[in-house]
mmCIF file of C-alpha atoms and ligand atoms in Angstrom:
data_model
loop_
_atom_site.group_PDB
_atom_site.id
_atom_site.type_symbol
_atom_site.label_atom_id
_atom_site.label_comp_id
_atom_site.label_asym_id
_atom_site.label_seq_id
_atom_site.Cartn_x
_atom_site.Cartn_y
_atom_site.Cartn_z
ATOM 1 C CA MET Z 3 -0.168 -0.244 0.400
ATOM 2 C CA GLY Z 4 1.450 3.152 -0.628
ATOM 3 C CA ALA Z 5 2.111 5.969 1.512
ATOM 4 C CA ILE Z 6 -1.499 8.363 1.219
ATOM 5 C CA ALA Z 7 -3.267 4.918 1.417
ATOM 6 C CA SER Z 8 -1.709 3.458 3.941
ATOM 7 C CA ALA Z 9 -2.569 7.373 6.025
ATOM 8 C CA MET Z 10 -5.908 8.177 4.986
ATOM 9 C CA GLN Z 11 -6.378 4.492 6.599
ATOM 10 C CA ASP Z 12 -5.677 5.688 9.871
ATOM 11 C CA VAL Z 13 -7.358 8.796 9.353
ATOM 12 C CA ARG Z 14 -11.040 7.079 9.203
ATOM 13 C CA ALA Z 15 -9.870 5.154 11.908
ATOM 14 C CA ARG Z 16 -9.023 8.288 13.309
ATOM 15 C CA ILE Z 17 -12.663 9.387 12.443
ATOM 16 C CA ALA Z 18 -14.210 6.089 13.459
ATOM 17 C CA GLY Z 19 -12.767 6.720 16.874
ATOM 18 C CA ALA Z 20 -14.283 10.014 17.648
ATOM 19 C CA CYS Z 21 -17.272 8.723 16.296
ATOM 20 C CA ARG Z 22 -17.343 6.172 18.410
ATOM 21 C CA ASP Z 23 -16.636 8.530 21.582
ATOM 22 C CA ALA Z 24 -18.370 11.372 20.446
ATOM 23 C CA GLY Z 25 -21.913 8.107 20.120
ATOM 24 C CA ARG Z 26 -21.949 8.774 16.208
ATOM 25 C CA PRO Z 27 -22.460 7.019 13.288
ATOM 26 C CA GLN Z 28 -19.184 7.735 11.815
ATOM 27 C CA ALA Z 29 -21.450 8.526 8.043
ATOM 28 C CA GLU Z 30 -22.322 11.592 9.321
ATOM 29 C CA VAL Z 31 -18.948 12.939 9.304
ATOM 30 C CA SER Z 32 -17.791 13.959 5.563
ATOM 31 C CA LEU Z 33 -13.863 13.354 5.180
ATOM 32 C CA LEU Z 34 -12.360 16.596 2.895
ATOM 33 C CA ALA Z 35 -9.091 15.991 1.721
ATOM 34 C CA VAL Z 36 -6.906 19.287 2.173
ATOM 35 C CA SER Z 37 -4.228 18.812 -0.936
ATOM 36 C CA LYS Z 38 -3.439 22.173 -1.325
ATOM 37 C CA THR Z 39 0.656 22.130 -2.710
ATOM 38 C CA PHE Z 40 0.513 19.109 -3.357
ATOM 39 C CA PRO Z 41 0.753 17.528 -6.943
ATOM 40 C CA ALA Z 42 -1.972 16.213 -9.732
ATOM 41 C CA ALA Z 43 -0.297 12.287 -8.824
ATOM 42 C CA ALA Z 44 -0.996 12.714 -4.965
ATOM 43 C CA ILE Z 45 -4.911 13.023 -5.443
ATOM 44 C CA ARG Z 46 -4.145 10.477 -7.995
ATOM 45 C CA GLU Z 47 -3.968 8.233 -5.992
ATOM 46 C CA ALA Z 48 -6.147 9.102 -2.388
ATOM 47 C CA TRP Z 49 -8.982 9.318 -4.951
ATOM 48 C CA ALA Z 50 -7.614 5.430 -5.799
ATOM 49 C CA ALA Z 51 -7.744 4.379 -2.163
ATOM 50 C CA GLY Z 52 -11.816 5.729 -2.373
ATOM 51 C CA GLN Z 53 -11.211 9.443 -1.624
ATOM 52 C CA ARG Z 54 -14.120 11.818 -3.350
ATOM 53 C CA HIS Z 55 -13.849 15.272 -1.868
ATOM 54 C CA PHE Z 56 -10.477 16.955 -2.649
ATOM 55 C CA GLY Z 57 -9.900 20.906 -1.026
ATOM 56 C CA GLU Z 58 -7.512 23.645 -1.959
ATOM 57 C CA SER Z 59 -6.812 26.888 -1.618
ATOM 58 C CA TYR Z 60 -5.635 28.429 -3.931
ATOM 59 C CA LEU Z 61 -7.520 29.433 -7.042
ATOM 60 C CA GLN Z 62 -4.427 29.489 -10.116
ATOM 61 C CA GLU Z 63 -3.282 25.968 -8.996
ATOM 62 C CA ALA Z 64 -6.800 24.324 -8.315
ATOM 63 C CA LEU Z 65 -7.093 24.606 -12.261
ATOM 64 C CA ALA Z 66 -4.322 23.975 -12.861
ATOM 65 C CA LYS Z 67 -4.749 20.073 -11.095
ATOM 66 C CA MET Z 68 -8.670 20.123 -12.283
ATOM 67 C CA ALA Z 69 -7.732 19.374 -16.161
ATOM 68 C CA GLU Z 70 -4.769 17.438 -15.011
ATOM 69 C CA LEU Z 71 -7.134 15.305 -12.884
ATOM 70 C CA ALA Z 72 -10.691 15.738 -15.313
ATOM 71 C CA ASP Z 73 -10.887 11.917 -16.058
ATOM 72 C CA LEU Z 74 -11.668 11.346 -12.181
ATOM 73 C CA ASP Z 75 -15.094 11.943 -11.127
ATOM 74 C CA ILE Z 76 -14.053 14.547 -8.003
ATOM 75 C CA GLU Z 77 -15.917 17.176 -5.824
ATOM 76 C CA TRP Z 78 -13.767 20.018 -5.602
ATOM 77 C CA HIS Z 79 -14.009 22.397 -2.875
ATOM 78 C CA PHE Z 80 -12.352 25.608 -2.631
ATOM 79 C CA ILE Z 81 -11.109 26.517 1.795
ATOM 80 C CA GLY Z 82 -9.176 28.946 0.096
ATOM 81 C CA PRO Z 83 -10.268 33.252 1.150
ATOM 82 C CA ILE Z 84 -11.954 34.450 -1.248
ATOM 83 C CA GLN Z 85 -11.230 37.839 -3.330
ATOM 84 C CA ALA Z 86 -14.084 39.493 -4.919
ATOM 85 C CA ASN Z 87 -11.645 39.681 -8.593
ATOM 86 C CA LYS Z 88 -11.324 35.663 -8.347
ATOM 87 C CA THR Z 89 -15.065 34.514 -8.248
ATOM 88 C CA ARG Z 90 -16.374 33.990 -11.412
ATOM 89 C CA PRO Z 91 -14.219 30.701 -12.075
ATOM 90 C CA ILE Z 92 -14.563 29.333 -8.686
ATOM 91 C CA ALA Z 93 -17.710 29.785 -9.235
ATOM 92 C CA GLU Z 94 -17.426 28.040 -12.711
ATOM 93 C CA HIS Z 95 -15.478 25.479 -10.786
ATOM 94 C CA PHE Z 96 -16.412 24.481 -7.592
ATOM 95 C CA HIS Z 97 -18.284 21.868 -6.035
ATOM 96 C CA TRP Z 98 -18.653 24.190 -2.565
ATOM 97 C CA VAL Z 99 -16.886 26.588 -1.263
ATOM 98 C CA HIS Z 100 -15.940 27.059 2.638
ATOM 99 C CA ALA Z 101 -14.681 30.109 3.772
ATOM 100 C CA VAL Z 102 -17.775 33.389 2.543
ATOM 101 C CA ASP Z 103 -17.459 36.007 5.112
ATOM 102 C CA ARG Z 104 -19.021 38.751 3.358
ATOM 103 C CA LEU Z 105 -22.377 39.276 0.917
ATOM 104 C CA ARG Z 106 -21.004 41.412 -1.787
ATOM 105 C CA ILE Z 107 -18.594 37.666 -2.027
ATOM 106 C CA ALA Z 108 -21.617 35.035 -2.317
ATOM 107 C CA GLU Z 109 -23.196 37.379 -4.418
ATOM 108 C CA ARG Z 110 -20.957 37.473 -6.879
ATOM 109 C CA LEU Z 111 -20.758 34.025 -6.357
ATOM 110 C CA SER Z 112 -24.779 33.547 -7.178
ATOM 111 C CA ASP Z 113 -25.123 35.362 -9.593
ATOM 112 C CA GLN Z 114 -21.835 33.678 -11.776
ATOM 113 C CA ARG Z 115 -22.866 29.951 -10.834
ATOM 114 C CA PRO Z 116 -23.547 28.819 -15.340
ATOM 115 C CA PRO Z 117 -27.556 28.068 -14.981
ATOM 116 C CA GLY Z 118 -26.723 24.343 -16.156
ATOM 117 C CA LEU Z 119 -24.834 23.046 -13.223
ATOM 118 C CA PRO Z 120 -27.131 22.661 -9.108
ATOM 119 C CA PRO Z 121 -26.036 25.829 -6.853
ATOM 120 C CA LEU Z 122 -22.847 25.961 -5.494
ATOM 121 C CA ARG Z 123 -22.673 24.453 -1.538
ATOM 122 C CA VAL Z 124 -21.692 27.158 0.215
ATOM 123 C CA CYS Z 125 -20.835 27.811 4.045
ATOM 124 C CA VAL Z 126 -20.241 30.793 5.800
ATOM 125 C CA GLN Z 127 -16.898 31.456 7.784
ATOM 126 C CA VAL Z 128 -16.469 32.256 10.724
ATOM 127 C CA ASN Z 129 -13.770 33.338 13.406
ATOM 128 C CA VAL Z 130 -14.742 32.254 16.086
ATOM 129 C CA SER Z 131 -10.995 32.565 18.572
ATOM 130 C CA GLY Z 132 -12.107 36.657 17.537
ATOM 131 C CA GLU Z 133 -7.915 37.334 16.264
ATOM 132 C CA PRO Z 134 -8.325 40.313 14.463
ATOM 133 C CA SER Z 135 -5.966 38.715 11.901
ATOM 134 C CA LYS Z 136 -8.114 35.344 10.892
ATOM 135 C CA HIS Z 137 -10.451 35.615 8.159
ATOM 136 C CA GLY Z 138 -13.942 34.983 8.730
ATOM 137 C CA VAL Z 139 -17.328 36.842 9.815
ATOM 138 C CA ALA Z 140 -17.856 37.475 13.585
ATOM 139 C CA PRO Z 141 -20.647 35.207 15.749
ATOM 140 C CA ASP Z 142 -22.295 38.212 16.257
ATOM 141 C CA GLU Z 143 -22.656 38.359 12.921
ATOM 142 C CA VAL Z 144 -23.224 35.231 11.001
ATOM 143 C CA LEU Z 145 -26.439 35.165 11.648
ATOM 144 C CA GLU Z 146 -27.817 38.542 9.733
ATOM 145 C CA LEU Z 147 -25.308 37.085 6.969
ATOM 146 C CA ALA Z 148 -26.643 33.678 6.845
ATOM 147 C CA ALA Z 149 -30.011 35.045 5.920
ATOM 148 C CA ALA Z 150 -29.227 37.492 3.798
ATOM 149 C CA VAL Z 151 -26.985 34.675 2.028
ATOM 150 C CA ALA Z 152 -29.349 31.681 1.468
ATOM 151 C CA GLY Z 153 -31.881 34.052 0.026
ATOM 152 C CA LEU Z 154 -29.618 33.529 -3.333
ATOM 153 C CA PRO Z 155 -30.589 31.953 -5.939
ATOM 154 C CA GLY Z 156 -27.429 30.662 -7.634
ATOM 155 C CA ILE Z 157 -26.147 29.074 -4.513
ATOM 156 C CA ARG Z 158 -26.982 27.002 -1.399
ATOM 157 C CA LEU Z 159 -25.390 28.148 2.042
ATOM 158 C CA ARG Z 160 -25.443 24.944 3.976
ATOM 159 C CA GLY Z 161 -22.925 25.478 7.200
ATOM 160 C CA PHE Z 162 -20.808 27.061 8.785
ATOM 161 C CA MET Z 163 -16.634 26.461 8.878
ATOM 162 C CA ALA Z 164 -14.195 28.114 10.911
ATOM 163 C CA ILE Z 165 -10.358 27.905 11.349
ATOM 164 C CA PRO Z 166 -10.166 28.127 15.396
ATOM 165 C CA ALA Z 167 -6.344 29.339 17.002
ATOM 166 C CA PRO Z 168 -4.427 26.120 17.103
ATOM 167 C CA GLU Z 169 -4.696 25.351 20.463
ATOM 168 C CA ALA Z 170 -2.759 22.078 22.908
ATOM 169 C CA ARG Z 171 -5.436 21.223 25.388
ATOM 170 C CA VAL Z 172 -8.439 18.929 24.288
ATOM 171 C CA ASP Z 173 -11.256 20.881 26.091
ATOM 172 C CA ARG Z 174 -10.357 24.414 24.540
ATOM 173 C CA GLN Z 175 -10.193 23.255 21.338
ATOM 174 C CA ARG Z 176 -13.823 21.691 21.479
ATOM 175 C CA ALA Z 177 -14.569 25.356 23.433
ATOM 176 C CA GLN Z 178 -13.816 27.222 20.201
ATOM 177 C CA PHE Z 179 -15.888 24.655 18.225
ATOM 178 C CA ARG Z 180 -18.852 24.753 20.281
ATOM 179 C CA VAL Z 181 -18.942 27.946 19.294
ATOM 180 C CA LEU Z 182 -19.520 27.527 15.787
ATOM 181 C CA ALA Z 183 -21.833 24.172 16.374
ATOM 182 C CA ASP Z 184 -24.035 26.668 18.524
ATOM 183 C CA LEU Z 185 -23.534 29.001 15.967
ATOM 184 C CA LEU Z 186 -25.602 26.070 13.075
ATOM 185 C CA ARG Z 187 -27.932 25.056 15.911
ATOM 186 C CA ALA Z 188 -28.907 28.941 16.372
ATOM 187 C CA ALA Z 189 -29.551 29.505 12.865
ATOM 188 C CA ARG Z 190 -31.884 26.275 12.444
ATOM 189 C CA ALA Z 191 -33.877 27.435 15.459
ATOM 190 C CA ARG Z 192 -34.604 30.214 13.638
ATOM 191 C CA GLY Z 193 -35.916 28.465 9.952
ATOM 192 C CA LEU Z 194 -32.339 28.483 8.555
ATOM 193 C CA ASP Z 195 -31.956 24.791 6.347
ATOM 194 C CA LEU Z 196 -28.292 24.422 7.088
ATOM 195 C CA ASP Z 197 -26.471 20.555 8.112
ATOM 196 C CA THR Z 198 -22.731 21.494 8.107
ATOM 197 C CA LEU Z 199 -20.501 21.364 10.335
ATOM 198 C CA SER Z 200 -16.900 22.540 8.178
ATOM 199 C CA MET Z 201 -14.125 22.092 11.246
ATOM 200 C CA GLY Z 202 -11.492 20.847 12.307
ATOM 201 C CA MET Z 203 -8.166 19.872 10.914
ATOM 202 C CA SER Z 204 -4.734 17.214 11.603
ATOM 203 C CA ASP Z 205 -4.338 18.324 14.688
ATOM 204 C CA ASP Z 206 -7.701 18.161 16.366
ATOM 205 C CA MET Z 207 -10.442 16.366 14.083
ATOM 206 C CA GLU Z 208 -11.339 14.339 17.025
ATOM 207 C CA ALA Z 209 -12.483 17.468 18.654
ATOM 208 C CA ALA Z 210 -14.135 18.386 15.458
ATOM 209 C CA ILE Z 211 -16.480 15.786 15.967
ATOM 210 C CA LEU Z 212 -16.774 15.433 19.745
ATOM 211 C CA GLU Z 213 -18.372 19.045 18.631
ATOM 212 C CA GLY Z 214 -20.179 18.164 15.387
ATOM 213 C CA ALA Z 215 -18.047 18.453 13.008
ATOM 214 C CA THR Z 216 -19.685 17.254 9.718
ATOM 215 C CA ILE Z 217 -16.802 17.827 7.070
ATOM 216 C CA ILE Z 218 -13.339 17.405 8.202
ATOM 217 C CA ARG Z 219 -10.672 18.914 6.588
ATOM 218 C CA ILE Z 220 -7.561 16.975 6.616
ATOM 219 C CA GLY Z 221 -3.897 17.757 5.065
ATOM 220 C CA THR Z 222 -1.544 17.394 6.630
ATOM 221 C CA ALA Z 223 -2.264 13.916 7.968
ATOM 222 C CA ILE Z 224 -2.957 12.093 4.846
ATOM 223 C CA PHE Z 225 -0.820 14.486 2.243
ATOM 224 C CA GLY Z 226 2.585 14.823 5.068
ATOM 225 C CA ARG Z 227 4.002 18.337 5.264
ATOM 226 C CA ARG Z 228 3.686 21.161 2.435
ATOM 227 C CA ARG Z 229 7.327 22.389 2.229
ATOM 228 C CA THR Z 230 6.746 25.977 1.663
ATOM 229 C CA TRP Z 231 5.150 28.040 5.067
ATOM 230 C CA GLY Z 232 1.187 28.582 5.158
ATOM 231 C CA ARG Z 233 1.017 26.138 2.339
HETATM 232 C C1 PLP E 301 -4.263 23.839 4.957
HETATM 233 C C2 PLP E 301 -5.877 23.194 5.376
HETATM 234 C C3 PLP E 301 -6.619 22.811 6.103
HETATM 235 C C4 PLP E 301 -6.062 20.965 6.314
HETATM 236 O O1 PLP E 301 -4.898 21.915 7.489
HETATM 237 P P1 PLP E 301 -4.423 20.775 8.161
HETATM 238 O O2 PLP E 301 -3.857 21.172 8.996
HETATM 239 O O3 PLP E 301 -2.843 19.735 7.804
HETATM 240 O O4 PLP E 301 -4.605 19.088 8.260
HETATM 241 C C5 PLP E 301 -8.287 22.374 6.974
HETATM 242 N N1 PLP E 301 -8.654 23.821 5.962
HETATM 243 C C6 PLP E 301 -8.011 24.604 5.805
HETATM 244 C C7 PLP E 301 -9.309 25.973 6.090
HETATM 245 C C8 PLP E 301 -6.333 24.483 4.835
HETATM 246 O O5 PLP E 301 -6.121 25.826 4.424
#
């Protein structure tokens, strides 16, 4: 078995263990393999091991890999920050967008989604740790933004996403994920039809699953360490 297939097996075992601890069915947690900075060949190897959802953060890099992997049935997730002048190719080529944090971006994605495609599935990114440098909308502004985004025709709001500040302690990791889970509950109580919590990465996936994650975004634990800092 190759290194990626074997790492995927380990990740699936971690997901299974966390689901057992959380008393949740494993089918509730979907694994998004974050392949940014890794070549198309690595994605092909993960695909051969059964992986279908892949996350990318850099548009040009993602489009090049999509072209190389056009023979595979892959669901592509854009998980990076979005500049307004890049929304069109994102709306045209991706199935999911995780990091919508303002209405203008959501409106552009909705307008630019090709009519022949199903609505683009999106998450609103929330800044759960309150760090000023972080992307994402403040928790007290999420419900208003979510209500506006949910009304746009070309996209379908599915839920919320967060990248919390790194924390070594599991109770602190859980507290940040709980902020996102509570917001999803609040939005649903207001009548929004949402089902997605995109949270948890290689170092904190167990805590995220315990707090209700439905999509965990895993890069390092599958593909290894990224060479470029921050990528
Ligand atoms: C890179 C990235 C990940 C994957 O992080 P790992 O720690 O490598 O698992 C997850 N989510 C986002 C938004 C990322 O940019």
